[in-house]
């Protein structure tokens, strides 16, 4: 298969154009302008609100004027991550894609299908003259990935539709009807740098090649977290040998991703340096065995490095002990049988970075139950505060509760059954969708979320299963055709 054979052609043509436009979270100005000019050039009612969300309205096709209005919604920004040895500028370079069997992926970077493929589907429908539909509002929100600030800043009345179809899901054949709420917790240790002991031998430990993934949707897949693994080794080492001093710790980039790589620098007494190297090799083998199914490409490196000032001993110890103790992963499973054993509450340690005077730790908590989200945040705060850090949680975003009498869900399921001769999976998702914020601003809005199959989102291994795009396209067109009258 080559790119000229991708189906539906209209969607993949739009996606290719989108991937020429830099659109990192919080820096979507070029994409906003592209969408504005695109809509206006076609004579469509196009508006940009004060926070940068774009809405493009299209009138109903003949015979569908009395149908209820449907909102199609996706987010314009993308997670920007790359392999450490890839030279790429997300502020200026176009994403370079290629076909790998039935998958579309990118050369060493995130693909941008989350949620560029949703944007492409919307633009393809707006551009089509052979799709039957009632009144449409195509909405493109900004900054979904790093704070949902586009959806948060949208004022009531910007959207006027009756039904909303969110195109930001990643498993074809699954229709999502609820999502988790989420908050971030930031912890900060402050310290003074000091000289290392005279007999200190400096070592750099590096770990890379982990699978990583989305900190919500992939948290139940038992994937390794680089921060927790490196912290675990430091905990064991500092308990085993006196005089081990921490100088640097760096891991993780994004609040909503499981960290894939990281490194630390420590000073150890010269007499035990070979013991530490041997311990590292044993530890690596043990961890590889623990994650022999999910993380098969771990790479471990240890080498000597230059001497440098170290973090004061008490603070370093408290930090490492806190990393060992802090909750990470699944905390609770949903009790509601309708949600099929979905993760209810979780936490992910997302990034740790040292400066000359601080250790900054960012973690994300998620839950479908807002009281348990508060409890999870309090648990993370307490762990770090007991260790002497300052910790604070953000306001976050709300959960999207399942609507028991959803007409849109009924139409969506019936259309899927009619097209494919099988039942779709109707469930919630343990990730943040903008539907949660929309449900607060537009409480009567009837919503579902679905999309083509993506894998390894938020990582340079992100890929899109090509045949599922045609399936989603056909499904969406049949839903639009069956929207009821006003």
XYZ file of C-alpha atoms in Angstrom:
486
model
C 0.000 0.000 0.000
C 1.214 3.489 -0.822
C -0.130 6.820 0.391
C -2.163 7.337 -2.792
C -4.181 4.213 -1.936
C -5.248 5.318 1.538
C -9.016 5.249 2.068
C -11.054 7.333 2.505
C -8.866 9.508 0.308
C -10.534 12.756 1.416
C -9.723 12.108 5.077
C -6.095 11.141 4.496
C -5.581 14.136 2.190
C -6.775 16.419 4.979
C -4.605 14.598 7.525
C -1.509 15.015 5.348
C -2.147 18.772 5.139
C -2.708 19.000 8.892
C 0.609 17.260 9.560
C 2.409 19.963 7.608
C 1.281 22.493 10.241
C 3.183 22.742 13.558
C 0.643 22.534 16.398
C 2.222 21.803 19.778
C -0.069 22.241 22.740
C -0.346 25.934 23.703
C 1.250 26.913 20.366
C -1.547 26.200 17.907
C -1.588 29.646 16.287
C -0.670 28.317 12.835
C -3.392 25.677 13.003
C -5.989 28.199 14.174
C -5.188 30.473 11.248
C -5.223 27.539 8.824
C -8.700 26.495 9.981
C -10.000 30.067 9.850
C -8.780 30.609 6.295
C -9.921 27.117 5.260
C -13.508 27.725 6.410
C -13.773 31.284 5.109
C -12.376 30.308 1.708
C -15.290 27.900 1.313
C -17.881 30.443 2.327
C -18.665 28.654 5.588
C -19.606 30.442 8.806
C -16.243 30.356 10.623
C -15.521 31.838 14.039
C -12.630 31.850 16.502
C -13.413 32.477 20.150
C -11.275 34.463 22.586
C -9.245 31.430 23.698
C -8.581 30.089 20.191
C -11.257 27.444 19.650
C -12.537 27.338 16.067
C -16.095 26.549 14.936
C -17.071 26.034 11.290
C -20.795 25.699 10.550
C -22.268 23.994 7.509
C -25.907 24.127 6.498
C -27.959 20.962 6.076
C -28.059 19.160 2.761
C -31.409 19.357 0.910
C -34.104 17.372 2.683
C -32.307 17.396 6.056
C -33.004 20.972 7.106
C -35.363 19.941 9.923
C -32.891 17.560 11.593
C -31.365 18.322 14.965
C -27.954 19.983 14.877
C -24.893 17.777 15.354
C -21.567 19.010 16.742
C -18.458 17.160 15.546
C -15.549 17.900 17.859
C -11.823 17.186 17.986
C -8.755 18.945 19.353
C -6.201 20.623 17.131
C -3.079 20.266 19.294
C -0.775 17.252 19.492
C 1.649 15.708 21.956
C 5.200 16.423 20.775
C 7.639 13.659 21.625
C 10.537 12.160 19.711
C 13.306 9.642 20.021
C 16.322 11.141 21.739
C 18.553 10.756 18.670
C 16.063 12.250 16.169
C 16.658 15.814 14.980
C 13.202 17.410 14.793
C 11.741 20.845 15.561
C 8.054 20.596 16.469
C 7.661 24.371 16.131
C 8.670 24.381 12.476
C 8.967 20.916 10.924
C 6.256 18.857 9.220
C 5.546 15.379 10.582
C 7.105 12.768 8.308
C 4.798 9.767 7.932
C 5.199 6.334 6.390
C 3.152 3.160 5.983
C 4.123 0.036 7.918
C 1.808 -2.754 6.774
C -1.699 -1.700 7.801
C -0.408 1.075 10.046
C 0.448 4.705 9.413
C 3.236 5.977 11.649
C 5.912 8.689 11.775
C 9.692 8.812 11.487
C 10.897 8.963 15.088
C 8.187 11.316 16.383
C 4.609 11.260 17.537
C 2.266 10.917 14.553
C -0.280 13.549 15.521
C -3.235 11.277 14.796
C -4.284 12.128 18.358
C -6.274 14.096 17.409
C -5.294 15.169 13.915
C -7.265 12.328 12.398
C -10.407 13.624 14.121
C -9.753 17.082 12.663
C -9.214 15.518 9.235
C -12.548 13.676 9.398
C -14.328 16.919 10.243
C -12.685 18.828 7.401
C -13.443 16.025 4.944
C -17.140 16.165 5.861
C -17.199 19.958 5.613
C -15.574 19.718 2.169
C -17.838 16.940 0.847
C -20.783 17.532 -1.455
C -22.058 13.940 -1.349
C -22.642 13.461 2.410
C -26.228 13.649 3.705
C -26.565 15.505 6.994
C -28.540 18.024 8.971
C -27.054 21.266 10.311
C -23.425 20.737 11.373
C -21.095 22.527 13.758
C -17.485 21.380 13.467
C -15.518 22.421 16.543
C -11.730 22.341 16.897
C -10.477 22.988 20.429
C -6.975 24.011 21.413
C -4.658 22.822 24.192
C -6.451 19.593 25.045
C -3.296 17.675 25.833
C -1.760 19.916 28.496
C -4.717 21.324 30.342
C -7.932 21.275 28.278
C -7.773 25.058 28.418
C -9.629 25.412 25.124
C -12.665 23.505 26.381
C -12.315 25.138 29.792
C -12.300 28.625 28.298
C -15.184 28.046 25.879
C -18.175 30.163 26.808
C -21.731 28.857 26.819
C -23.390 29.579 23.491
C -20.319 29.055 21.303
C -21.789 25.683 20.357
C -25.553 25.472 19.738
C -26.066 21.840 18.701
C -28.225 19.139 20.260
C -25.821 16.189 19.898
C -22.031 16.075 20.154
C -19.772 13.421 18.638
C -16.250 13.614 20.023
C -13.695 12.131 17.584
C -10.865 11.687 20.083
C -11.079 7.990 20.980
C -8.591 5.317 20.018
C -10.321 1.947 19.664
C -12.565 1.348 16.657
C -15.632 -0.654 17.647
C -15.797 0.958 21.058
C -18.270 3.739 21.807
C -17.368 5.807 24.840
C -20.107 7.281 26.996
C -18.167 8.484 30.043
C -14.625 9.525 30.988
C -12.485 10.125 34.029
C -11.859 13.486 35.627
C -8.291 14.465 36.334
C -5.936 16.707 38.292
C -2.174 17.220 38.404
C -0.098 17.329 41.567
C 3.181 19.236 41.638
C 5.721 18.594 44.409
C 8.880 20.627 44.973
C 11.896 19.932 47.168
C 14.279 22.839 47.745
C 17.931 22.326 48.648
C 21.430 23.721 48.601
C 24.186 22.251 46.467
C 27.361 21.185 48.277
C 30.665 19.587 47.434
C 30.828 15.801 47.235
C 33.109 13.854 49.607
C 36.752 13.756 48.556
C 36.710 10.015 47.720
C 33.522 10.197 45.646
C 33.273 8.418 42.306
C 30.593 9.838 40.009
C 28.273 7.502 38.075
C 25.572 8.196 35.511
C 22.765 5.645 35.223
C 20.471 5.754 32.189
C 17.363 3.811 31.249
C 15.578 4.063 27.904
C 13.512 2.020 25.472
C 10.408 1.647 27.623
C 7.026 1.487 25.892
C 5.467 4.336 27.858
C 2.026 5.368 26.683
C -1.013 7.339 27.775
C -1.163 7.721 31.538
C -4.925 7.127 31.520
C -5.812 4.693 28.782
C -2.628 2.615 29.198
C -2.315 2.667 32.990
C -3.858 -0.819 33.237
C -1.333 -2.417 30.872
C 1.469 -2.874 33.453
C 3.956 -0.820 31.507
C 7.152 0.198 33.253
C 7.563 3.747 34.565
C 11.143 4.987 34.215
C 10.879 7.294 37.230
C 9.693 4.547 39.540
C 12.388 2.145 38.330
C 15.252 4.619 38.688
C 13.942 5.719 42.080
C 13.720 2.099 43.154
C 17.364 1.475 42.277
C 18.455 4.587 44.146
C 16.449 3.539 47.200
C 18.114 0.129 47.262
C 21.559 1.619 46.694
C 21.281 4.332 49.339
C 20.056 1.806 51.902
C 22.855 -0.619 51.085
C 25.825 1.748 51.050
C 26.647 4.713 53.273
C 27.766 7.915 51.633
C 25.826 7.686 48.350
C 24.967 11.211 47.178
C 22.491 12.290 44.497
C 23.481 15.022 42.042
C 20.924 14.864 39.199
C 17.645 13.145 38.314
C 15.834 13.709 35.003
C 12.944 11.761 33.550
C 9.646 12.412 31.790
C 8.311 15.213 29.626
C 4.509 15.270 29.684
C 1.927 15.205 32.470
C -0.230 12.683 30.597
C 2.418 10.181 29.522
C 4.115 7.261 31.262
C 7.834 8.200 31.202
C 9.860 6.093 28.788
C 13.422 7.053 29.736
C 15.475 8.822 32.367
C 18.819 9.218 34.054
C 20.457 10.048 37.358
C 23.923 11.068 38.499
C 25.187 9.851 41.860
C 28.441 10.019 43.783
C 29.455 6.805 45.549
C 32.425 6.003 47.772
C 35.278 4.844 45.555
C 35.470 1.568 47.490
C 31.971 0.433 46.439
C 31.814 1.650 42.811
C 32.196 -1.858 41.388
C 29.534 -3.172 43.767
C 27.124 -0.522 42.497
C 27.829 -1.498 38.889
C 27.188 -5.148 39.723
C 23.972 -4.244 41.558
C 22.832 -2.278 38.489
C 23.251 -5.319 36.253
C 21.355 -7.561 38.650
C 18.611 -4.972 39.052
C 18.283 -4.603 35.266
C 17.883 -8.349 34.818
C 15.256 -8.544 37.563
C 13.238 -5.655 36.120
C 13.413 -7.036 32.594
C 11.946 -10.254 33.943
C 9.153 -8.351 35.705
C 8.177 -6.584 32.470
C 9.073 -9.330 30.002
C 5.686 -9.028 28.254
C 5.144 -5.262 28.033
C 8.640 -3.751 27.856
C 10.929 -5.961 25.827
C 13.366 -3.311 24.562
C 14.761 -1.862 27.789
C 18.268 -0.417 27.515
C 20.385 0.103 30.612
C 23.594 2.129 30.716
C 25.992 2.973 33.511
C 29.194 4.955 33.107
C 31.536 7.201 35.017
C 30.964 10.933 34.686
C 32.430 14.253 35.802
C 32.365 15.397 39.400
C 29.775 18.025 40.290
C 28.054 19.513 43.345
C 25.506 17.238 45.002
C 22.121 17.730 46.623
C 22.257 18.048 50.403
C 22.026 14.560 51.873
C 18.811 14.858 53.913
C 16.791 16.253 51.024
C 18.101 13.655 48.579
C 17.208 10.850 50.965
C 13.704 12.208 51.546
C 13.146 12.561 47.802
C 14.273 9.020 47.028
C 12.238 7.557 49.904
C 9.173 9.461 48.652
C 9.652 8.079 45.124
C 9.753 4.584 46.562
C 6.627 5.148 48.641
C 4.357 7.136 46.339
C 1.374 5.409 44.733
C 1.717 4.769 41.010
C -0.682 2.868 38.786
C -4.177 1.564 39.492
C -5.737 2.528 42.806
C -9.348 1.331 42.281
C -11.552 -0.425 39.693
C -15.043 0.840 38.829
C -17.806 -0.854 40.796
C -20.438 -0.025 38.145
C -20.935 -3.211 36.103
C -22.035 -1.160 33.075
C -18.467 0.126 32.790
C -17.025 -3.371 32.512
C -14.224 -3.414 35.054
C -12.701 -0.159 33.871
C -10.044 1.532 35.974
C -11.769 4.025 38.265
C -8.855 5.779 40.000
C -5.146 5.942 39.221
C -2.006 8.023 39.554
C 1.060 8.380 37.345
C 4.406 9.944 38.270
C 5.019 11.787 35.003
C 8.218 13.823 35.317
C 11.073 14.587 37.687
C 13.709 17.226 36.992
C 16.440 18.703 39.173
C 17.780 22.252 38.957
C 20.511 24.003 40.926
C 18.188 24.350 43.914
C 14.991 22.336 43.342
C 13.619 18.904 42.585
C 10.359 19.277 40.658
C 7.960 16.347 40.452
C 4.795 16.285 38.345
C 2.154 13.578 38.640
C -1.359 13.116 37.270
C -4.369 11.634 39.056
C -7.563 10.404 37.372
C -10.904 9.074 38.542
C -14.509 8.683 37.420
C -15.522 9.414 41.017
C -14.630 12.969 41.951
C -14.413 12.307 45.714
C -11.885 9.546 45.041
C -9.982 11.870 42.720
C -9.664 14.265 45.651
C -8.543 11.369 47.852
C -5.917 10.231 45.330
C -4.512 13.749 45.078
C -4.414 13.996 48.875
C -2.532 10.687 49.053
C 0.145 11.938 46.639
C 0.387 15.283 48.435
C 0.722 13.605 51.821
C 3.523 11.335 50.625
C 5.651 14.221 49.400
C 4.765 16.575 52.255
C 5.806 13.953 54.795
C 9.164 13.904 52.984
C 9.501 17.683 53.316
C 8.341 18.859 49.904
C 5.704 21.443 49.097
C 2.843 19.852 47.168
C -0.194 21.341 45.455
C -2.874 19.911 43.147
C -4.460 21.748 40.227
C -8.183 22.340 39.831
C -8.284 19.811 37.012
C -11.276 18.833 34.920
C -14.500 16.963 35.717
C -15.595 13.442 34.878
C -18.211 12.841 32.193
C -21.055 10.805 33.625
C -22.868 8.205 31.524
C -26.298 9.419 30.296
C -28.829 6.658 30.951
C -31.369 7.739 28.291
C -28.978 8.832 25.535
C -30.691 8.974 22.139
C -27.348 9.547 20.419
C -25.925 6.408 22.001
C -28.912 4.457 20.681
C -28.466 5.831 17.138
C -24.702 5.192 17.250
C -25.092 1.571 18.358
C -27.820 0.844 15.796
C -25.737 2.323 12.974
C -22.726 0.219 13.943
C -24.816 -2.931 14.131
C -26.361 -2.217 10.723
C -23.003 -1.591 9.044
C -20.841 -4.301 10.548
C -23.266 -6.982 11.730
C -21.934 -7.033 15.278
C -22.347 -5.216 18.559
C -19.986 -2.407 19.449
C -18.538 -2.174 22.927
C -20.164 0.639 24.905
C -17.983 1.728 27.796
C -16.235 4.471 29.691
C -12.604 5.487 29.277
C -10.012 6.127 31.961
C -8.738 9.245 30.262
C -9.806 12.839 30.118
C -12.120 13.820 27.279
C -13.372 17.324 26.751
C -16.890 15.907 27.094
C -16.483 16.270 30.861
C -16.098 20.032 30.564
C -18.835 20.269 27.940
C -21.229 18.439 30.250
C -20.795 21.242 32.805
C -21.237 24.096 30.318
C -23.952 22.375 28.260
C -25.788 20.060 30.693
C -28.467 18.988 28.182
C -25.974 18.014 25.479
C -26.176 14.348 24.407
C -22.660 13.011 23.658
C -20.699 9.975 22.502
C -17.054 9.526 21.573
C -15.453 7.162 19.068
C -12.613 7.063 16.561
C -10.207 4.857 14.601
C -7.703 2.592 16.293
C -4.516 4.236 17.554
C -1.706 2.613 19.475
C 1.181 3.992 21.556
C -0.232 7.528 21.612
C 1.901 10.180 23.314
C 5.040 8.287 22.242
C 7.243 8.218 19.117
C 5.710 4.786 18.386
C 2.240 6.291 17.847
C 0.450 4.577 14.964
C -2.929 4.616 13.226
C -4.623 1.437 11.944
C -5.489 2.469 8.397
C -8.562 0.253 7.690
C -10.348 1.542 10.794
C -10.474 5.085 9.381
C -12.810 3.918 6.609
C -14.924 2.098 9.205
C -15.254 5.220 11.362
C -16.030 7.333 8.298
C -18.831 4.983 7.176
C -20.170 4.785 10.718
C -20.216 8.552 11.156
C -21.965 9.154 7.835
C -24.717 6.698 8.700
C -25.217 8.342 12.113
C -25.545 11.762 10.472
C -28.114 10.371 8.062
C -30.206 9.010 10.947
C -30.247 12.038 13.247
C -33.912 12.696 14.218
C -35.930 15.764 13.334
C -36.168 18.691 15.726
